[in-house]
Amino acid sequence: METTQERLDNADQLGLQLVRFLRLLERANHQFHDKPHGVEKAGYMLMAHLVINGPQRTSALADAVHSDPSTVSRQVAQLVRAGLVERRADPLDGRACLLAATAAGRQLFDDLRAKRNHHIDQMLGTWPMERRHQLVELFDALNTDIENYRPQMATAIAEQRKATR
């Protein structure tokens, strides 16, 4: 059975690899992301969510991407101006609107996704499919655990801030 120190050492190693991964990802984003239509990376995340999950209210979109509704509203306004997202009347509540990707938004998303998939395939070119599937499973598990841990993290940060006041 592993000791607490072994688990913490492993967490440290994973933390270092995650920092390395994020730096490499940021560098790749700068290199490959040419901001067509003048849309920032965060805007593309919102558009992607709308393409994949369908029309949503701003509040639901903000919850889904773990962001503040006012931030999402600003980013959505940019996407609307670029013709990539549109506002539609909510059929369940005429006072509210739904955000939906336009045909141009879906096409841009599909084009960027195809390019991304090509680059990932090239990077993992020497990996056997079994190992690729394992990577997807582990990333999915990590992302799920991060999402599930967020409330605990928020509580711990709030308590830490209280203690330092």
Short mmCIF file of N, CA and C in Angstrom, two decimals, residues 149-163:
data_model
loop_
_atom_site.label_atom_id
_atom_site.label_comp_id
_atom_site.label_asym_id
_atom_site.label_seq_id
_atom_site.Cartn_x
_atom_site.Cartn_y
_atom_site.Cartn_z
N TYR A 149 -14.26 18.04 -8.39
CA TYR A 149 -13.50 18.59 -7.26
C TYR A 149 -13.66 20.10 -7.12
N ARG A 150 -14.12 20.77 -8.16
CA ARG A 150 -14.21 22.24 -8.17
C ARG A 150 -14.93 22.81 -6.95
N PRO A 151 -16.08 22.25 -6.51
CA PRO A 151 -16.73 22.83 -5.33
C PRO A 151 -15.85 22.73 -4.07
N GLN A 152 -15.15 21.61 -3.90
CA GLN A 152 -14.25 21.47 -2.76
C GLN A 152 -13.11 22.48 -2.84
N MET A 153 -12.59 22.69 -4.03
CA MET A 153 -11.51 23.65 -4.24
C MET A 153 -11.99 25.05 -3.89
N ALA A 154 -13.19 25.41 -4.33
CA ALA A 154 -13.73 26.74 -4.05
C ALA A 154 -13.89 26.94 -2.55
N THR A 155 -14.36 25.92 -1.85
CA THR A 155 -14.52 26.00 -0.40
C THR A 155 -13.17 26.16 0.28
N ALA A 156 -12.18 25.39 -0.14
CA ALA A 156 -10.84 25.46 0.46
C ALA A 156 -10.22 26.84 0.22
N ILE A 157 -10.40 27.40 -0.96
CA ILE A 157 -9.85 28.72 -1.26
C ILE A 157 -10.54 29.78 -0.42
N ALA A 158 -11.84 29.69 -0.29
CA ALA A 158 -12.59 30.66 0.53
C ALA A 158 -12.13 30.60 1.99
N GLU A 159 -11.94 29.39 2.50
CA GLU A 159 -11.49 29.24 3.89
C GLU A 159 -10.07 29.77 4.06
N GLN A 160 -9.22 29.57 3.06
CA GLN A 160 -7.86 30.06 3.11
C GLN A 160 -7.85 31.59 3.11
N ARG A 161 -8.69 32.20 2.30
CA ARG A 161 -8.77 33.66 2.25
C ARG A 161 -9.26 34.22 3.58
N LYS A 162 -10.23 33.55 4.18
CA LYS A 162 -10.74 33.97 5.49
C LYS A 162 -9.63 33.95 6.54
N ALA A 163 -8.85 32.88 6.51
CA ALA A 163 -7.78 32.69 7.49
C ALA A 163 -6.67 33.73 7.36
#
